[in-house]
Amino acid sequence: MFPVADVLAVLDLEPVATDRYRAGSVHPGGPVAHGGQLLAQTLVAAQQGNDGKKVKTLHTVFARAARPDVPLDIAVTRVHSGRSLATSLVSISQGDRLCVQSQVMLSAEEPDFISYAQTHPAPPAGPPAPPAPTSPDGAAEAPGTWQVQVVGDVDLNDPDVVGPPELEVWTRWPGAPDDAVIGQALLAFATDSFLIATAMRPHKGVGQALAHRSISTGVLSHTITFHQPSPAREWLLMSLRSPFAGQGRSYGQGDAFGDGQGLVASFVQDAMIRAMAGGGGGGGHL
């Protein structure tokens, strides 16, 4: 898993010109930058200069793989900015290669007209640990490592373990700052990671351990809508399902539930899952 401090570091974008930024990548141990990181950086870039508004919906297309060892150039195009809504386009490139293109809608906070939030019956065991402890003076714990616990201890890497195309995952970022934008960014990071594995579950001989070896996988597009804020350092439960896989593609849906909050975000993902030509190398966000 990723150290929280390393992820926070790559979310600290370096301004190089008006609406232009440069950033690095966390290193996932593979040939491509983690898609969740690119989502998080897109969100942070879109938020710049939009005080009084927060990202509502982020729709991202992964056009090409981004390398983790090459700096990322991030450009923001402001399409519209009104009293309650704003829209920006965010692109992430490496040299002359456009890797990621996103459309981001931001919204001002408004009072409830109607109000309802779906709840989720948490698994009987509950989250694997209590919320992040604090020191006697009330300071938050130091950043640790992104914590993930798959409900039922499902082994997503074992290609011989099969089950329904459903998954529940607890996630939290211990020591993350109490910041609404960072909270959204880290939630976006987490939503990218498990829907391909969810689609693989019913199929014997298919598992995450084979990705980039004999199976070519990659997220093609990802859309997330934020409903209400939720601190990144506290446990969230992601409920995931894949209603369709076929023709080299998978489609996944997910909801994130905060402790005592109900639904905090919803997301969908289109991905590629196909046999790799030659049986090795490559893969990633293409």
CSV table of C-alpha atoms in Angstrom, one decimal:
chain,number,residue,atom,x,y,z
A,1,MET,CA,0.0,0.0,0.0
A,2,PHE,CA,1.0,3.6,-0.5
A,3,PRO,CA,2.6,5.7,2.3
A,4,VAL,CA,0.1,8.6,3.1
A,5,ALA,CA,3.0,11.1,3.2
A,6,ASP,CA,4.1,10.1,-0.3
A,7,VAL,CA,0.6,10.5,-1.7
A,8,LEU,CA,0.2,13.9,0.0
A,9,ALA,CA,3.5,15.0,-1.4
A,10,VAL,CA,2.4,14.3,-5.0
A,11,LEU,CA,-0.8,16.2,-4.4
A,12,ASP,CA,1.2,19.3,-3.5
A,13,LEU,CA,1.2,20.6,-7.1
A,14,GLU,CA,4.0,23.0,-8.2
A,15,PRO,CA,2.6,26.1,-10.0
A,16,VAL,CA,4.6,26.8,-13.2
A,17,ALA,CA,2.3,29.4,-14.8
A,18,THR,CA,-1.4,30.5,-14.6
A,19,ASP,CA,-3.5,27.3,-14.4
A,20,ARG,CA,-0.4,25.2,-15.1
A,21,TYR,CA,1.2,22.8,-12.6
A,22,ARG,CA,3.9,20.1,-12.4
A,23,ALA,CA,3.8,17.0,-10.2
A,24,GLY,CA,5.5,13.7,-9.6
A,25,SER,CA,4.1,10.3,-9.0
A,26,VAL,CA,4.1,7.7,-6.2
A,27,HIS,CA,5.7,4.5,-7.4
A,28,PRO,CA,3.3,1.5,-7.5
A,29,GLY,CA,6.1,-0.9,-8.5
A,30,GLY,CA,4.9,-1.2,-12.1
A,31,PRO,CA,5.5,0.6,-15.4
A,32,VAL,CA,2.5,3.0,-15.1
A,33,ALA,CA,1.4,5.7,-12.7
A,34,HIS,CA,-1.5,4.7,-10.5
A,35,GLY,CA,-4.8,5.9,-11.9
A,36,GLY,CA,-6.1,6.9,-8.5
A,37,GLN,CA,-3.2,9.2,-8.1
A,38,LEU,CA,-4.0,10.9,-11.4
A,39,LEU,CA,-7.7,11.3,-10.4
A,40,ALA,CA,-6.6,12.9,-7.1
A,41,GLN,CA,-4.2,15.3,-8.8
A,42,THR,CA,-6.9,16.3,-11.3
A,43,LEU,CA,-9.2,17.1,-8.5
A,44,VAL,CA,-6.7,19.2,-6.6
A,45,ALA,CA,-5.8,21.1,-9.8
A,46,ALA,CA,-9.4,21.8,-10.6
A,47,GLN,CA,-10.0,23.1,-7.1
A,48,GLN,CA,-7.3,25.8,-7.4
A,49,GLY,CA,-8.8,29.3,-7.6
A,50,ASN,CA,-12.3,28.0,-6.9
A,51,ASP,CA,-12.7,29.2,-3.3
A,52,GLY,CA,-16.3,28.7,-2.1
A,53,LYS,CA,-16.9,25.8,-4.4
A,54,LYS,CA,-16.0,22.1,-4.1
A,55,VAL,CA,-15.7,19.4,-6.8
A,56,LYS,CA,-19.1,17.7,-7.3
A,57,THR,CA,-18.4,15.4,-10.3
A,58,LEU,CA,-15.2,14.3,-11.9
A,59,HIS,CA,-15.3,12.5,-15.2
A,60,THR,CA,-11.9,11.2,-16.5
A,61,VAL,CA,-10.8,9.4,-19.6
A,62,PHE,CA,-7.4,7.7,-19.5
A,63,ALA,CA,-6.1,8.1,-23.0
A,64,ARG,CA,-2.6,6.8,-22.5
A,65,ALA,CA,-0.5,5.3,-19.7
A,66,ALA,CA,1.5,7.8,-17.7
A,67,ARG,CA,5.0,6.7,-16.5
A,68,PRO,CA,5.7,7.1,-12.8
A,69,ASP,CA,9.3,8.2,-13.4
A,70,VAL,CA,8.5,11.2,-15.7
A,71,PRO,CA,7.1,14.5,-14.3
A,72,LEU,CA,3.4,15.2,-15.0
A,73,ASP,CA,2.3,18.5,-16.6
A,74,ILE,CA,-1.2,19.5,-15.5
A,75,ALA,CA,-3.2,22.1,-17.4
A,76,VAL,CA,-6.5,23.6,-16.3
A,77,THR,CA,-9.0,25.3,-18.8
A,78,ARG,CA,-11.7,27.2,-17.0
A,79,VAL,CA,-14.9,26.7,-19.1
A,80,HIS,CA,-17.4,28.4,-16.9
A,81,SER,CA,-17.6,30.0,-13.4
A,82,GLY,CA,-21.0,31.1,-12.0
A,83,ARG,CA,-22.3,31.9,-8.6
A,84,SER,CA,-23.2,28.3,-7.8
A,85,LEU,CA,-21.5,26.1,-10.5
A,86,ALA,CA,-18.2,26.0,-12.3
A,87,THR,CA,-16.7,23.7,-14.9
A,88,SER,CA,-13.1,23.1,-15.8
A,89,LEU,CA,-11.2,20.8,-18.1
A,90,VAL,CA,-8.0,19.3,-16.7
A,91,SER,CA,-5.4,17.5,-18.8
A,92,ILE,CA,-2.3,15.6,-17.7
A,93,SER,CA,0.5,15.2,-20.1
A,94,GLN,CA,4.1,13.9,-20.3
A,95,GLY,CA,5.9,15.8,-23.0
A,96,ASP,CA,3.7,15.8,-26.1
A,97,ARG,CA,1.7,12.8,-24.9
A,98,LEU,CA,-1.7,13.6,-23.5
A,99,CYS,CA,-2.4,10.9,-20.9
A,100,VAL,CA,-5.5,12.0,-19.0
A,101,GLN,CA,-8.4,14.3,-19.9
A,102,SER,CA,-11.1,15.3,-17.3
A,103,GLN,CA,-14.2,17.4,-17.1
A,104,VAL,CA,-14.8,18.6,-13.6
A,105,MET,CA,-17.9,20.3,-12.3
A,106,LEU,CA,-17.7,22.3,-9.0
A,107,SER,CA,-20.6,23.4,-6.9
A,108,ALA,CA,-21.1,26.0,-4.1
A,109,GLU,CA,-22.6,24.6,-0.9
A,110,GLU,CA,-26.3,25.1,-0.9
A,111,PRO,CA,-29.0,24.5,1.8
A,112,ASP,CA,-31.1,21.3,1.7
A,113,PHE,CA,-34.3,21.5,-0.3
A,114,ILE,CA,-34.9,17.8,0.0
A,115,SER,CA,-32.5,15.5,1.9
A,116,TYR,CA,-31.9,11.8,1.9
A,117,ALA,CA,-28.8,9.6,2.0
A,118,GLN,CA,-28.8,5.9,1.4
A,119,THR,CA,-27.3,3.9,4.3
A,120,HIS,CA,-25.4,0.6,4.1
A,121,PRO,CA,-25.6,-2.2,6.7
A,122,ALA,CA,-22.0,-2.5,7.6
A,123,PRO,CA,-20.6,-6.1,7.7
A,124,PRO,CA,-21.0,-7.7,11.2
A,125,ALA,CA,-17.3,-7.5,11.9
A,126,GLY,CA,-17.2,-3.7,11.3
A,127,PRO,CA,-14.1,-1.8,10.3
A,128,PRO,CA,-10.8,-3.5,11.1
A,129,ALA,CA,-9.7,-0.8,13.5
A,130,PRO,CA,-11.1,2.3,15.3
A,131,PRO,CA,-10.8,5.7,13.8
A,132,ALA,CA,-7.3,7.3,13.9
A,133,PRO,CA,-6.2,7.9,17.5
A,134,THR,CA,-5.0,11.3,18.6
A,135,SER,CA,-2.2,12.3,21.0
A,136,PRO,CA,-3.1,13.7,24.4
A,137,ASP,CA,-2.9,17.3,23.1
A,138,GLY,CA,-5.4,16.5,20.4
A,139,ALA,CA,-3.0,16.4,17.4
A,140,ALA,CA,-3.8,13.8,14.7
A,141,GLU,CA,-1.5,10.8,14.4
A,142,ALA,CA,1.4,11.0,12.1
A,143,PRO,CA,0.7,9.8,8.5
A,144,GLY,CA,1.1,6.1,8.0
A,145,THR,CA,0.2,3.9,5.1
A,146,TRP,CA,-3.1,3.8,3.2
A,147,GLN,CA,-5.1,1.1,5.0
A,148,VAL,CA,-7.3,-1.3,3.1
A,149,GLN,CA,-9.2,-4.3,4.4
A,150,VAL,CA,-11.3,-6.5,2.0
A,151,VAL,CA,-14.4,-7.8,3.8
A,152,GLY,CA,-14.3,-11.5,4.1
A,153,ASP,CA,-10.5,-11.5,3.5
A,154,VAL,CA,-11.1,-12.2,-0.2
A,155,ASP,CA,-7.8,-12.9,-1.9
A,156,LEU,CA,-8.1,-10.8,-5.1
A,157,ASN,CA,-4.7,-12.0,-6.4
A,158,ASP,CA,-5.5,-15.7,-6.4
A,159,PRO,CA,-6.9,-16.7,-9.8
A,160,ASP,CA,-8.4,-19.9,-8.5
A,161,VAL,CA,-10.6,-18.1,-5.9
A,162,VAL,CA,-14.0,-17.3,-7.4
A,163,GLY,CA,-17.1,-15.5,-6.1
A,164,PRO,CA,-19.9,-13.1,-7.2
A,165,PRO,CA,-18.9,-9.9,-9.0
A,166,GLU,CA,-19.3,-8.0,-5.8
A,167,LEU,CA,-16.9,-6.7,-3.2
A,168,GLU,CA,-16.8,-4.6,0.0
A,169,VAL,CA,-13.6,-2.8,1.0
A,170,TRP,CA,-12.8,-0.7,4.1
A,171,THR,CA,-10.4,2.1,3.4
A,172,ARG,CA,-8.8,5.0,5.4
A,173,TRP,CA,-5.8,7.3,5.2
A,174,PRO,CA,-4.3,7.5,8.8
A,175,GLY,CA,-2.8,10.9,9.6
A,176,ALA,CA,-4.4,12.6,6.6
A,177,PRO,CA,-5.1,16.3,7.2
A,178,ASP,CA,-8.6,17.5,8.1
A,179,ASP,CA,-9.0,19.2,4.7
A,180,ALA,CA,-12.0,18.9,2.5
A,181,VAL,CA,-10.2,19.0,-0.8
A,182,ILE,CA,-7.6,16.5,0.3
A,183,GLY,CA,-10.4,14.3,1.6
A,184,GLN,CA,-12.0,14.2,-1.8
A,185,ALA,CA,-8.7,13.6,-3.5
A,186,LEU,CA,-7.8,10.6,-1.3
A,187,LEU,CA,-11.3,9.2,-1.8
A,188,ALA,CA,-11.0,9.5,-5.5
A,189,PHE,CA,-7.6,7.8,-5.3
A,190,ALA,CA,-9.2,4.8,-3.5
A,191,THR,CA,-12.2,4.4,-5.9
A,192,ASP,CA,-9.9,3.6,-8.8
A,193,SER,CA,-8.4,0.5,-7.3
A,194,PHE,CA,-10.9,-2.4,-7.0
A,195,LEU,CA,-13.5,-2.5,-9.7
A,196,ILE,CA,-11.4,-4.5,-12.2
A,197,ALA,CA,-10.8,-7.1,-9.4
A,198,THR,CA,-14.5,-7.1,-8.7
A,199,ALA,CA,-15.3,-8.0,-12.4
A,200,MET,CA,-12.6,-10.8,-12.4
A,201,ARG,CA,-14.1,-12.6,-9.3
A,202,PRO,CA,-16.5,-15.0,-11.1
A,203,HIS,CA,-13.9,-16.3,-13.5
A,204,LYS,CA,-11.6,-19.1,-12.5
A,205,GLY,CA,-8.0,-18.6,-13.7
A,206,VAL,CA,-8.4,-14.8,-13.7
A,207,GLY,CA,-7.0,-12.6,-10.9
A,208,GLN,CA,-5.1,-9.4,-10.3
A,209,ALA,CA,-1.8,-11.3,-9.9
A,210,LEU,CA,-1.9,-12.0,-13.7
A,211,ALA,CA,-2.4,-8.3,-14.6
A,212,HIS,CA,0.4,-7.0,-16.8
A,213,ARG,CA,1.7,-10.6,-17.2
A,214,SER,CA,-0.8,-12.7,-19.1
A,215,ILE,CA,-3.8,-10.3,-18.8
A,216,SER,CA,-3.9,-6.8,-20.0
A,217,THR,CA,-6.0,-4.5,-17.8
A,218,GLY,CA,-6.5,-0.8,-17.6
A,219,VAL,CA,-9.1,1.8,-16.6
A,220,LEU,CA,-10.5,3.6,-19.6
A,221,SER,CA,-12.8,6.0,-17.9
A,222,HIS,CA,-13.8,6.8,-14.3
A,223,THR,CA,-16.6,9.1,-13.0
A,224,ILE,CA,-17.1,10.0,-9.4
A,225,THR,CA,-19.8,12.2,-7.8
A,226,PHE,CA,-19.3,13.5,-4.3
A,227,HIS,CA,-22.4,13.8,-2.2
A,228,GLN,CA,-21.0,15.0,1.2
A,229,PRO,CA,-17.6,15.5,2.8
A,230,SER,CA,-16.0,12.7,4.8
A,231,PRO,CA,-12.6,12.9,6.6
A,232,ALA,CA,-10.0,10.8,4.8
A,233,ARG,CA,-8.5,9.6,8.1
A,234,GLU,CA,-11.7,7.8,9.1
A,235,TRP,CA,-12.9,4.5,7.8
A,236,LEU,CA,-15.0,4.4,4.7
A,237,LEU,CA,-16.8,1.3,3.3
A,238,MET,CA,-16.8,1.0,-0.4
A,239,SER,CA,-19.5,-1.3,-1.8
A,240,LEU,CA,-18.6,-2.5,-5.3
A,241,ARG,CA,-20.3,-4.4,-8.1
A,242,SER,CA,-19.7,-5.3,-11.7
A,243,PRO,CA,-23.0,-5.9,-13.6
A,244,PHE,CA,-21.3,-6.5,-17.0
A,245,ALA,CA,-18.0,-7.9,-18.4
A,246,GLY,CA,-17.5,-8.9,-22.0
A,247,GLN,CA,-15.9,-8.0,-25.3
A,248,GLY,CA,-12.7,-7.2,-23.6
A,249,ARG,CA,-14.3,-4.7,-21.3
A,250,SER,CA,-15.8,-4.5,-17.8
A,251,TYR,CA,-18.2,-2.0,-16.2
A,252,GLY,CA,-18.2,-1.4,-12.5
A,253,GLN,CA,-20.2,0.6,-10.0
A,254,GLY,CA,-19.4,1.6,-6.5
A,255,ASP,CA,-20.7,3.6,-3.5
A,256,ALA,CA,-18.7,4.9,-0.5
A,257,PHE,CA,-20.3,5.1,2.9
A,258,GLY,CA,-19.0,7.1,5.8
A,259,ASP,CA,-19.4,6.0,9.4
A,260,GLY,CA,-22.7,7.4,10.6
A,261,GLN,CA,-23.0,9.6,7.5
A,262,GLY,CA,-24.6,7.3,4.9
A,263,LEU,CA,-23.7,7.7,1.3
A,264,VAL,CA,-20.8,10.1,0.7
A,265,ALA,CA,-19.8,9.3,-3.0
A,266,SER,CA,-20.8,7.2,-6.0
A,267,PHE,CA,-18.6,6.1,-8.9
A,268,VAL,CA,-18.6,4.1,-12.1
A,269,GLN,CA,-15.8,2.8,-14.2
A,270,ASP,CA,-15.2,1.4,-17.7
A,271,ALA,CA,-12.1,-0.8,-17.9
A,272,MET,CA,-10.2,-3.1,-20.3
A,273,ILE,CA,-9.7,-6.8,-19.4
A,274,ARG,CA,-8.3,-8.9,-22.2
A,275,ALA,CA,-5.7,-11.5,-22.9
A,276,MET,CA,-2.3,-10.0,-23.4
A,277,ALA,CA,-0.7,-10.5,-26.8
A,278,GLY,CA,2.5,-12.5,-26.2
A,279,GLY,CA,1.5,-13.2,-22.6
A,280,GLY,CA,3.6,-10.6,-20.9
A,281,GLY,CA,4.6,-6.9,-20.3
A,282,GLY,CA,2.7,-3.7,-20.8
A,283,GLY,CA,-0.8,-3.1,-19.5
A,284,GLY,CA,-2.0,-0.3,-17.2
A,285,HIS,CA,-4.1,2.8,-18.0
A,286,LEU,CA,-4.1,2.9,-21.8
